[in-house]
CSV table of C-alpha atoms in Angstrom, one decimal:
chain,number,residue,atom,x,y,z
A,10,MET,CA,65.0,74.9,134.7
A,11,ALA,CA,68.7,74.1,133.9
A,12,ASP,CA,71.3,76.5,135.2
A,13,ALA,CA,72.6,79.3,133.0
A,14,ALA,CA,76.0,77.6,132.2
A,15,THR,CA,74.3,74.3,131.0
A,16,ARG,CA,71.8,76.2,128.9
A,17,LEU,CA,74.5,78.3,127.4
A,18,ALA,CA,76.7,75.3,126.6
A,19,THR,CA,73.7,73.5,125.0
A,20,LEU,CA,72.8,76.5,122.9
A,21,ALA,CA,76.4,77.0,121.9
A,22,GLU,CA,76.6,73.4,120.6
A,23,ASP,CA,73.4,73.9,118.7
A,24,LEU,CA,74.5,77.2,117.1
A,25,LEU,CA,78.1,76.3,116.4
A,26,GLY,CA,77.7,72.6,115.7
A,27,SER,CA,80.5,71.5,118.1
A,28,PRO,CA,81.1,71.4,121.9
A,29,LEU,CA,82.7,74.3,123.7
A,30,PRO,CA,86.5,73.8,123.8
A,31,VAL,CA,86.7,75.4,127.3
A,32,ARG,CA,84.8,75.2,130.5
A,33,LEU,CA,82.1,77.9,131.0
A,34,ARG,CA,81.1,79.6,134.2
A,35,ALA,CA,78.0,81.8,134.1
A,36,TRP,CA,76.9,84.8,136.2
A,37,ASP,CA,74.8,82.5,138.5
A,38,GLY,CA,77.9,80.6,139.5
A,39,SER,CA,77.0,77.5,137.5
A,40,GLU,CA,79.6,75.7,135.3
A,41,ALA,CA,79.5,73.5,132.2
A,42,GLY,CA,81.8,72.1,129.6
A,43,PRO,CA,85.1,70.2,129.7
A,44,ALA,CA,86.2,69.3,133.2
A,45,GLY,CA,89.8,69.5,134.4
A,46,ASP,CA,92.3,72.2,135.2
A,47,GLY,CA,92.2,74.1,131.8
A,48,PRO,CA,91.1,77.7,131.3
A,49,VAL,CA,87.6,78.8,132.2
A,50,LEU,CA,85.6,81.3,130.2
A,51,VAL,CA,83.7,83.4,132.7
A,52,ILE,CA,80.5,85.3,131.7
A,53,ARG,CA,80.1,87.7,134.6
A,54,ASP,CA,77.0,89.5,133.3
A,55,ARG,CA,74.4,88.4,130.9
A,56,LYS,CA,74.6,91.8,129.2
A,57,ALA,CA,77.5,90.1,127.4
A,58,LEU,CA,75.0,87.9,125.6
A,59,ARG,CA,73.0,91.0,124.5
A,60,ARG,CA,76.1,92.5,123.0
A,61,MET,CA,76.9,89.3,121.1
A,62,ILE,CA,73.4,88.9,119.8
A,63,TRP,CA,73.4,92.6,118.7
A,64,LYS,CA,76.8,92.4,117.1
A,65,PRO,CA,77.5,88.7,116.3
A,66,GLY,CA,81.1,87.7,115.8
A,67,GLU,CA,84.2,89.4,117.1
A,68,LEU,CA,83.0,92.9,117.8
A,69,GLY,CA,80.3,91.8,120.3
A,70,LEU,CA,82.8,89.6,122.1
A,71,ALA,CA,85.3,92.5,122.2
A,72,ARG,CA,82.8,94.9,123.7
A,73,ALA,CA,81.9,92.4,126.4
A,74,TRP,CA,85.6,91.8,127.1
A,75,VAL,CA,86.4,95.5,127.4
A,76,ALA,CA,83.4,96.1,129.6
A,77,GLY,CA,84.6,93.3,131.9
A,78,GLU,CA,81.4,91.2,131.3
A,79,ILE,CA,83.5,88.2,130.1
A,80,ASP,CA,86.9,87.1,131.3
A,81,VAL,CA,89.2,84.1,131.4
A,82,GLU,CA,90.5,82.4,134.4
A,83,GLY,CA,93.6,80.4,133.9
A,84,ASP,CA,96.0,80.5,131.0
A,85,LEU,CA,94.8,83.2,128.6
A,86,TYR,CA,97.0,81.9,125.8
A,87,GLU,CA,95.6,78.4,126.0
A,88,ALA,CA,92.1,79.8,126.1
A,89,LEU,CA,92.6,81.9,123.0
A,90,ASP,CA,94.2,79.0,121.2
A,91,ARG,CA,91.3,76.7,122.0
A,92,LEU,CA,88.7,79.3,121.1
A,93,SER,CA,90.5,80.4,117.9
A,94,GLY,CA,88.5,78.1,115.7
A,95,LEU,CA,85.3,79.8,116.9
A,96,ILE,CA,86.6,83.4,117.0
A,97,TRP,CA,88.7,83.5,113.8
A,98,GLU,CA,88.4,80.5,111.6
A,99,ARG,CA,84.6,80.2,111.9
A,100,GLY,CA,83.7,83.9,112.2
A,101,GLU,CA,81.8,84.1,108.9
A,102,GLU,CA,79.9,80.8,109.8
A,103,THR,CA,79.1,82.1,113.2
A,104,ARG,CA,77.7,85.3,111.9
A,105,GLY,CA,75.5,83.3,109.5
A,106,LEU,CA,74.2,81.1,112.3
A,107,LEU,CA,73.3,84.0,114.5
A,108,SER,CA,71.6,85.9,111.6
A,109,LEU,CA,68.8,83.4,112.0
A,110,ALA,CA,68.8,82.1,108.4
A,111,ARG,CA,66.2,79.5,107.5
A,112,ASP,CA,66.9,76.5,109.8
A,113,PRO,CA,64.0,76.2,112.3
A,114,ARG,CA,66.4,74.5,114.8
A,115,MET,CA,68.7,77.5,114.6
A,116,ARG,CA,65.9,79.9,115.1
A,117,ALA,CA,64.7,78.0,118.1
A,118,ALA,CA,68.2,78.0,119.6
A,119,ALA,CA,68.7,81.7,118.9
A,120,GLY,CA,65.3,82.5,120.5
A,121,ALA,CA,66.3,80.6,123.6
A,122,LEU,CA,69.5,82.6,123.7
A,123,LEU,CA,67.5,85.9,123.4
A,124,ARG,CA,65.4,84.8,126.4
A,125,LEU,CA,68.5,84.0,128.4
A,126,ALA,CA,70.2,87.3,127.5
A,127,GLY,CA,67.4,89.4,128.9
A,128,PRO,CA,65.8,92.5,127.3
A,129,LEU,CA,67.3,94.2,124.3
A,130,PRO,CA,68.8,96.6,123.3
A,131,PRO,CA,72.4,96.0,124.5
A,132,PRO,CA,74.4,98.4,126.6
A,133,LYS,CA,76.3,101.2,124.9
A,134,PRO,CA,79.7,100.3,123.5
A,135,PRO,CA,82.6,100.9,126.0
A,136,ALA,CA,84.1,104.4,126.1
A,137,GLU,CA,87.4,103.0,124.8
A,138,GLU,CA,85.9,102.1,121.4
A,139,ALA,CA,87.2,104.3,118.5
A,140,LYS,CA,84.7,107.0,117.5
A,141,GLY,CA,83.8,107.8,113.9
A,142,ARG,CA,86.7,109.0,111.9
A,143,GLY,CA,86.3,112.0,109.7
A,144,GLY,CA,87.9,113.0,106.4
A,145,GLY,CA,87.7,109.6,104.6
A,146,ARG,CA,89.7,106.5,105.1
A,147,HIS,CA,93.5,107.1,105.3
A,148,SER,CA,93.1,110.9,104.7
A,149,ARG,CA,95.6,113.0,106.7
A,150,ARG,CA,92.9,113.8,109.2
A,151,SER,CA,91.7,110.2,109.7
A,152,ASP,CA,95.3,109.0,110.0
A,153,ARG,CA,96.0,111.6,112.7
A,154,GLN,CA,92.9,110.5,114.6
A,155,ALA,CA,93.8,106.8,114.3
A,156,ILE,CA,97.4,107.3,115.5
A,157,SER,CA,96.2,109.5,118.4
A,158,HIS,CA,93.7,106.8,119.4
A,159,HIS,CA,96.5,104.2,119.7
A,160,TYR,CA,99.6,106.1,120.6
A,161,ASP,CA,98.4,108.9,122.8
A,162,VAL,CA,97.4,106.5,125.5
A,163,GLY,CA,100.1,107.9,127.7
A,164,ASN,CA,103.9,107.6,127.6
A,165,ASP,CA,104.0,106.2,131.2
A,166,PHE,CA,101.7,103.4,130.1
A,167,TYR,CA,103.8,102.5,127.2
A,168,ALA,CA,106.9,102.6,129.3
A,169,LEU,CA,105.3,100.1,131.7
A,170,VAL,CA,104.5,97.7,128.8
A,171,LEU,CA,107.5,98.1,126.6
A,172,GLY,CA,110.2,98.5,129.2
A,173,PRO,CA,113.1,101.0,129.1
A,174,SER,CA,113.9,100.5,125.4
A,175,MET,CA,110.5,102.1,124.4
A,176,VAL,CA,110.6,100.0,121.2
A,177,TYR,CA,107.2,99.1,119.9
A,178,SER,CA,108.0,96.4,117.3
A,179,CYS,CA,109.3,92.9,117.5
A,180,ALA,CA,112.7,92.3,119.1
A,181,TYR,CA,115.5,90.2,117.7
A,182,TRP,CA,116.0,87.3,120.1
A,183,THR,CA,118.8,84.9,121.0
A,184,ASP,CA,118.4,82.2,123.6
A,185,GLY,CA,118.5,83.5,127.1
A,186,GLY,CA,118.5,87.2,126.2
A,187,THR,CA,116.5,89.9,127.9
A,188,LEU,CA,113.9,92.1,126.2
A,189,GLU,CA,116.2,95.1,126.3
A,190,GLU,CA,119.1,93.1,124.7
A,191,ALA,CA,116.8,91.8,122.0
A,192,GLN,CA,115.4,95.2,121.2
A,193,ARG,CA,118.9,96.7,120.9
A,194,ALA,CA,119.8,93.8,118.7
A,195,LYS,CA,116.9,94.6,116.4
A,196,LEU,CA,117.8,98.3,116.1
A,197,ASP,CA,121.4,97.3,115.3
A,198,LEU,CA,120.2,94.8,112.7
A,199,VAL,CA,118.3,97.6,111.0
A,200,ALA,CA,121.3,99.9,111.1
A,201,ARG,CA,123.6,97.3,109.7
A,202,LYS,CA,121.2,96.4,106.9
A,203,LEU,CA,121.1,100.0,106.0
A,204,ALA,CA,124.9,100.2,106.2
A,205,LEU,CA,124.7,103.4,108.2
A,206,LYS,CA,127.9,105.4,108.6
A,207,GLU,CA,129.1,108.7,110.0
A,208,GLY,CA,127.2,111.6,108.4
A,209,ASP,CA,124.5,109.5,106.6
A,210,ARG,CA,121.1,111.2,106.5
A,211,LEU,CA,118.4,108.8,107.8
A,212,LEU,CA,114.6,109.3,107.6
A,213,ASP,CA,112.9,107.2,110.3
A,214,VAL,CA,109.2,107.0,109.2
A,215,GLY,CA,107.0,106.4,112.2
A,216,CYS,CA,109.8,107.1,114.7
A,217,GLY,CA,107.8,106.3,117.8
A,218,TRP,CA,109.6,107.4,121.0
A,219,GLY,CA,112.9,107.9,119.2
A,220,SER,CA,114.7,104.6,119.9
A,221,MET,CA,115.9,104.0,116.3
A,222,ALA,CA,116.9,107.6,115.8
A,223,ILE,CA,118.9,107.6,119.0
A,224,HIS,CA,120.6,104.3,118.1
A,225,ALA,CA,121.5,105.4,114.6
A,226,ALA,CA,122.9,108.7,115.7
A,227,ARG,CA,124.8,107.5,118.8
A,228,GLU,CA,126.2,104.3,117.5
A,229,TYR,CA,126.7,105.1,113.8
A,230,GLY,CA,127.0,108.9,113.6
A,231,ALA,CA,123.9,109.3,111.4
A,232,ARG,CA,122.0,112.5,111.1
A,233,VAL,CA,118.3,111.6,111.6
A,234,VAL,CA,114.9,113.0,110.8
A,235,GLY,CA,112.2,111.1,112.7
A,236,ILE,CA,108.5,111.7,111.9
A,237,THR,CA,105.4,110.7,113.8
A,238,LEU,CA,101.8,111.8,114.0
A,239,SER,CA,101.7,111.4,117.8
A,240,ARG,CA,102.5,114.6,119.7
A,241,GLU,CA,103.0,112.5,122.9
A,242,GLN,CA,105.6,110.4,121.2
A,243,ALA,CA,107.4,113.4,119.7
A,244,ALA,CA,107.6,115.1,123.1
A,245,PHE,CA,109.0,112.0,124.8
A,246,ALA,CA,111.5,111.4,121.9
A,247,ARG,CA,112.8,115.0,122.0
A,248,LYS,CA,113.3,114.8,125.8
A,249,ARG,CA,115.3,111.5,125.4
A,250,ILE,CA,117.4,113.0,122.6
A,251,ALA,CA,118.2,116.1,124.7
A,252,GLU,CA,119.2,113.8,127.6
A,253,GLU,CA,121.5,111.9,125.2
A,254,GLY,CA,123.1,115.1,124.0
A,255,LEU,CA,122.0,114.3,120.4
A,256,THR,CA,119.9,117.4,119.5
A,257,ASP,CA,122.5,118.4,116.9
A,258,ARG,CA,122.0,115.1,115.1
A,259,ILE,CA,118.3,114.3,115.4
A,260,GLU,CA,115.2,116.2,114.5
A,261,ILE,CA,111.8,114.9,115.5
A,262,ARG,CA,108.8,116.2,113.6
A,263,VAL,CA,105.1,115.8,114.0
A,264,GLN,CA,104.6,115.3,110.3
A,265,ASP,CA,102.7,113.1,107.8
A,266,TYR,CA,104.9,110.9,105.6
A,267,ARG,CA,103.2,112.6,102.6
A,268,ASP,CA,104.5,116.0,103.7
A,269,VAL,CA,108.3,115.4,104.0
A,270,PRO,CA,109.8,118.1,101.8
A,271,ASP,CA,113.6,117.7,102.2
A,272,GLY,CA,114.9,114.6,100.5
A,273,PRO,CA,117.0,113.0,99.4
A,274,PHE,CA,118.1,110.7,102.2
A,275,ASP,CA,120.9,108.1,102.3
A,276,ALA,CA,118.6,105.6,104.0
A,277,ILE,CA,115.0,105.2,105.2
A,278,SER,CA,113.8,103.0,108.1
A,279,SER,CA,110.1,102.2,108.4
A,280,ILE,CA,109.6,99.9,111.4
A,281,GLY,CA,106.0,99.0,112.2
A,282,MET,CA,104.6,102.0,110.2
A,283,ALA,CA,103.3,100.5,107.0
A,284,GLU,CA,100.4,98.7,108.7
A,285,HIS,CA,98.8,102.1,109.2
A,286,VAL,CA,99.1,103.2,105.5
A,287,GLY,CA,96.2,101.1,104.1
A,288,ALA,CA,96.0,99.1,100.9
A,289,ALA,CA,94.6,102.0,98.9
A,290,ARG,CA,97.5,104.2,99.8
A,291,TYR,CA,100.4,101.7,99.8
A,292,ARG,CA,101.6,102.3,96.3
A,293,GLU,CA,101.6,106.0,97.0
A,294,TYR,CA,103.6,105.3,100.1
A,295,THR,CA,106.3,103.3,98.3
A,296,ASP,CA,106.5,105.8,95.5
A,297,LEU,CA,107.0,108.6,98.0
A,298,LEU,CA,109.8,106.7,99.9
A,299,TYR,CA,111.5,105.9,96.6
A,300,GLY,CA,111.4,109.6,95.7
A,301,LEU,CA,112.9,110.5,99.1
A,302,LEU,CA,115.9,108.2,98.6
A,303,LYS,CA,119.1,109.2,96.8
A,304,PRO,CA,120.2,106.8,94.0
A,305,GLY,CA,121.8,103.9,95.7
A,306,GLY,CA,120.0,104.6,99.0
A,307,ARG,CA,118.4,101.8,101.0
A,308,LEU,CA,115.0,101.3,102.6
A,309,LEU,CA,114.4,98.9,105.5
A,310,ASN,CA,110.7,98.2,105.7
A,311,HIS,CA,109.7,96.2,108.8
A,312,GLN,CA,106.0,95.2,108.4
A,313,ILE,CA,103.5,92.7,109.8
A,314,SER,CA,101.8,90.5,107.2
A,315,ARG,CA,98.9,88.2,107.0
A,316,ARG,CA,98.3,85.0,105.2
A,317,PRO,CA,96.8,85.4,101.7
A,318,GLU,CA,93.0,84.9,101.4
A,319,PRO,CA,91.6,82.5,98.8
A,320,ASP,CA,89.5,85.6,97.7
A,321,GLU,CA,91.5,88.7,98.4
A,322,GLU,CA,88.4,90.9,97.7
A,323,ALA,CA,86.7,89.3,100.7
A,324,TYR,CA,89.4,90.4,103.2
A,325,GLU,CA,88.0,92.3,106.1
A,326,VAL,CA,89.9,94.2,108.8
A,327,ASP,CA,89.8,92.5,112.2
A,328,ALA,CA,86.8,94.0,114.0
A,329,PHE,CA,88.4,94.1,117.5
A,330,ILE,CA,91.6,95.6,116.2
A,331,ASP,CA,89.8,98.2,114.1
A,332,ALA,CA,87.5,99.3,116.9
A,333,TYR,CA,89.9,99.2,119.9
A,334,VAL,CA,93.5,99.0,118.9
A,335,PHE,CA,94.6,100.2,115.4
A,336,PRO,CA,91.7,102.0,113.7
A,337,ASP,CA,92.0,101.7,109.9
A,338,GLY,CA,95.0,99.4,110.3
A,339,GLU,CA,95.4,96.9,107.4
A,340,LEU,CA,97.6,93.9,106.9
A,341,ALA,CA,98.8,92.7,103.5
A,342,PRO,CA,100.3,89.4,102.4
A,343,MET,CA,104.0,89.4,102.2
A,344,GLY,CA,104.0,88.9,98.4
A,345,ARG,CA,101.8,92.0,97.8
A,346,THR,CA,104.2,94.2,99.8
A,347,LEU,CA,107.2,92.9,97.8
A,348,THR,CA,105.4,93.4,94.5
A,349,THR,CA,104.4,97.0,95.5
A,350,LEU,CA,108.0,97.8,96.4
A,351,GLU,CA,109.1,96.5,93.0
A,352,ASP,CA,106.4,98.4,91.2
A,353,ALA,CA,107.6,101.6,92.8
A,354,GLY,CA,111.1,101.0,91.3
A,355,PHE,CA,112.9,99.4,94.3
A,356,GLU,CA,115.2,96.4,93.9
A,357,VAL,CA,114.3,94.1,96.8
A,358,ARG,CA,117.5,92.5,97.9
A,359,ASP,CA,116.6,90.6,101.1
A,360,VAL,CA,113.5,89.5,103.0
A,361,GLU,CA,113.9,88.2,106.6
A,362,ALA,CA,110.9,86.6,108.4
A,363,LEU,CA,110.8,87.3,112.1
A,364,ARG,CA,107.4,85.7,113.0
A,365,GLU,CA,108.6,83.7,116.1
A,366,HIS,CA,110.5,86.8,117.3
A,367,TYR,CA,107.3,88.8,117.6
A,368,ALA,CA,105.5,86.0,119.5
A,369,LEU,CA,108.3,86.1,122.1
A,370,THR,CA,108.2,89.9,122.3
A,371,LEU,CA,104.5,90.0,122.8
A,372,ARG,CA,104.7,87.5,125.6
A,373,ARG,CA,107.2,89.7,127.4
A,374,TRP,CA,105.0,92.7,126.9
A,375,VAL,CA,102.0,90.8,128.3
A,376,ALA,CA,104.1,89.8,131.3
A,377,ASN,CA,105.1,93.4,131.9
A,378,LEU,CA,101.5,94.5,131.8
A,379,GLU,CA,100.2,91.7,134.1
A,380,GLY,CA,103.1,92.3,136.5
A,381,GLU,CA,102.0,96.0,136.9
A,382,TRP,CA,98.3,95.6,136.4
A,383,ASP,CA,97.0,97.9,139.1
A,384,ARG,CA,99.3,100.7,137.9
A,385,ALA,CA,98.3,100.1,134.3
A,386,VAL,CA,94.7,100.5,135.2
A,387,ARG,CA,95.5,103.7,137.1
A,388,LEU,CA,97.4,105.1,134.1
A,389,THR,CA,94.6,104.4,131.6
A,390,SER,CA,91.4,102.7,132.5
A,391,PRO,CA,90.3,99.1,133.3
A,392,GLY,CA,88.9,98.8,129.8
A,393,ARG,CA,92.1,100.0,128.1
A,394,ALA,CA,94.3,97.7,130.1
A,395,ARG,CA,92.0,94.8,129.2
A,396,ILE,CA,92.2,95.8,125.5
A,397,TRP,CA,96.0,95.6,125.6
A,398,ARG,CA,96.1,92.3,127.5
A,399,LEU,CA,93.8,90.7,125.0
A,400,TYR,CA,95.2,92.1,121.8
A,401,MET,CA,98.8,91.3,122.7
A,402,ALA,CA,98.1,87.8,123.9
A,403,ALA,CA,95.9,87.1,120.9
A,404,SER,CA,98.6,88.5,118.6
A,405,ALA,CA,101.2,86.3,120.2
A,406,VAL,CA,99.0,83.2,119.5
A,407,SER,CA,98.4,84.4,115.9
A,408,PHE,CA,102.2,84.7,115.3
A,409,GLU,CA,102.8,81.3,116.9
A,410,ARG,CA,100.1,79.6,114.8
A,411,ASN,CA,101.3,81.3,111.5
A,412,ARG,CA,98.1,83.3,111.0
A,413,ILE,CA,100.2,86.5,110.8
A,414,GLY,CA,103.9,87.1,110.3
A,415,VAL,CA,106.4,90.0,110.3
A,416,ASN,CA,109.1,90.6,107.7
A,417,GLN,CA,112.0,92.9,107.1
A,418,PHE,CA,112.4,94.0,103.4
A,419,LEU,CA,115.7,95.5,102.4
A,420,ALA,CA,115.2,97.4,99.2
A,421,VAL,CA,117.5,99.6,97.2
A,422,ARG,CA,117.0,102.5,94.8
A,423,THR,CA,119.4,100.9,92.5
A,424,PRO,CA,120.9,103.4,90.0
A,425,ALA,CA,120.6,102.9,86.2
A,426,PRO,CA,124.1,101.3,85.9
A,427,GLY,CA,122.9,98.5,88.2
A,428,THR,CA,125.3,98.9,91.1
A,429,SER,CA,123.4,98.1,94.2
A,430,GLY,CA,126.2,98.8,96.7
A,431,LEU,CA,125.4,95.6,98.7
A,432,PRO,CA,128.0,93.0,99.5
A,433,LEU,CA,128.1,89.8,97.5
A,434,ARG,CA,127.1,87.9,100.7
A,435,THR,CA,124.0,89.9,101.7
A,436,ARG,CA,123.6,88.1,105.1
A,437,GLU,CA,126.9,89.3,106.5
A,438,TRP,CA,125.1,91.5,108.9
A,439,THR,CA,123.8,88.4,110.8
A,440,GLU,CA,127.2,86.8,111.3
């Protein structure tokens, strides 16, 4: 009988209709697939096959990765790039093939895969998988649970990944700069787009660990209200603010964006927050922000986008991200975000695409994680560290390949007379 790797490679070609793009090593030590010094996909335990049969597509692969049953030796970015056509671009086709439709050849291949995988059912999902969320999608309760799943991993773990800036959004790079310099440049870019000045009242929606609030108060004299649903973030931010001597200028609240009672504000920053809102709630979100701004006030909305689908009704949330990273997170095409801002009454004055900047940022975060791997595992769990390595590396590849992007929208609550308050040359902040 052929070794496990050869059997798997043959079955993969039958099921997928193309050869494997990376070399494969199976649990019995056998190897098959392209030779050379490229990355190797390692299947350490055949339980991984049972997971993938039980949950075809991305979720089965994710569970096997988190459990440590599959791994990559060599360049993870190259492996993800080579496998992307199977994981993302052919996901629907793969699910169809593994659902054993009517083709006898496919049924025979799938039967051989079942025999190779061993007895069903599969193992239980890893403990790191998000549990059922109560209260309905994007209710206050479910949003609190989703935010807690992602952000209450531990401040020490985030500090290891993000570095001293504690900024969890894409940096703004120049050639040769450090991550800290690039994150400071991003915060300053936001502040300058908002034209912050002494005494301005800023609402920072999804304030994270307080970095934007501190920068706005310390460098521009703004008075800041920062809101987050993560109690761990809030505690960390308040400690930083006290150490900076800025408690008289910054208030951090554990509060839902739907519950802010004390507008109007001169400016609002929303950096990496809107991805959590959800398509069904996004118009409500933009309406609320519009209502919280004074006439002439500015909104800076910094948001990840996805490419439009030929059939937008067919869009599905990424299974791995939903189960292990950002439960209930949703991405919208850039055009839909712009239209929703305009429908709420905003005048959108500038859109800046920062796609390549996020790829660079993610690669630095992955390097931070890999450089402190043992400590990261101690701070969380082996599965959680593996989740973060995979999601950040895969996201970097997705930004590089233009599968997703990130954009800053500068929008104004322009008063009835039409005076926006912006300079004639709206890109002066970049000079």
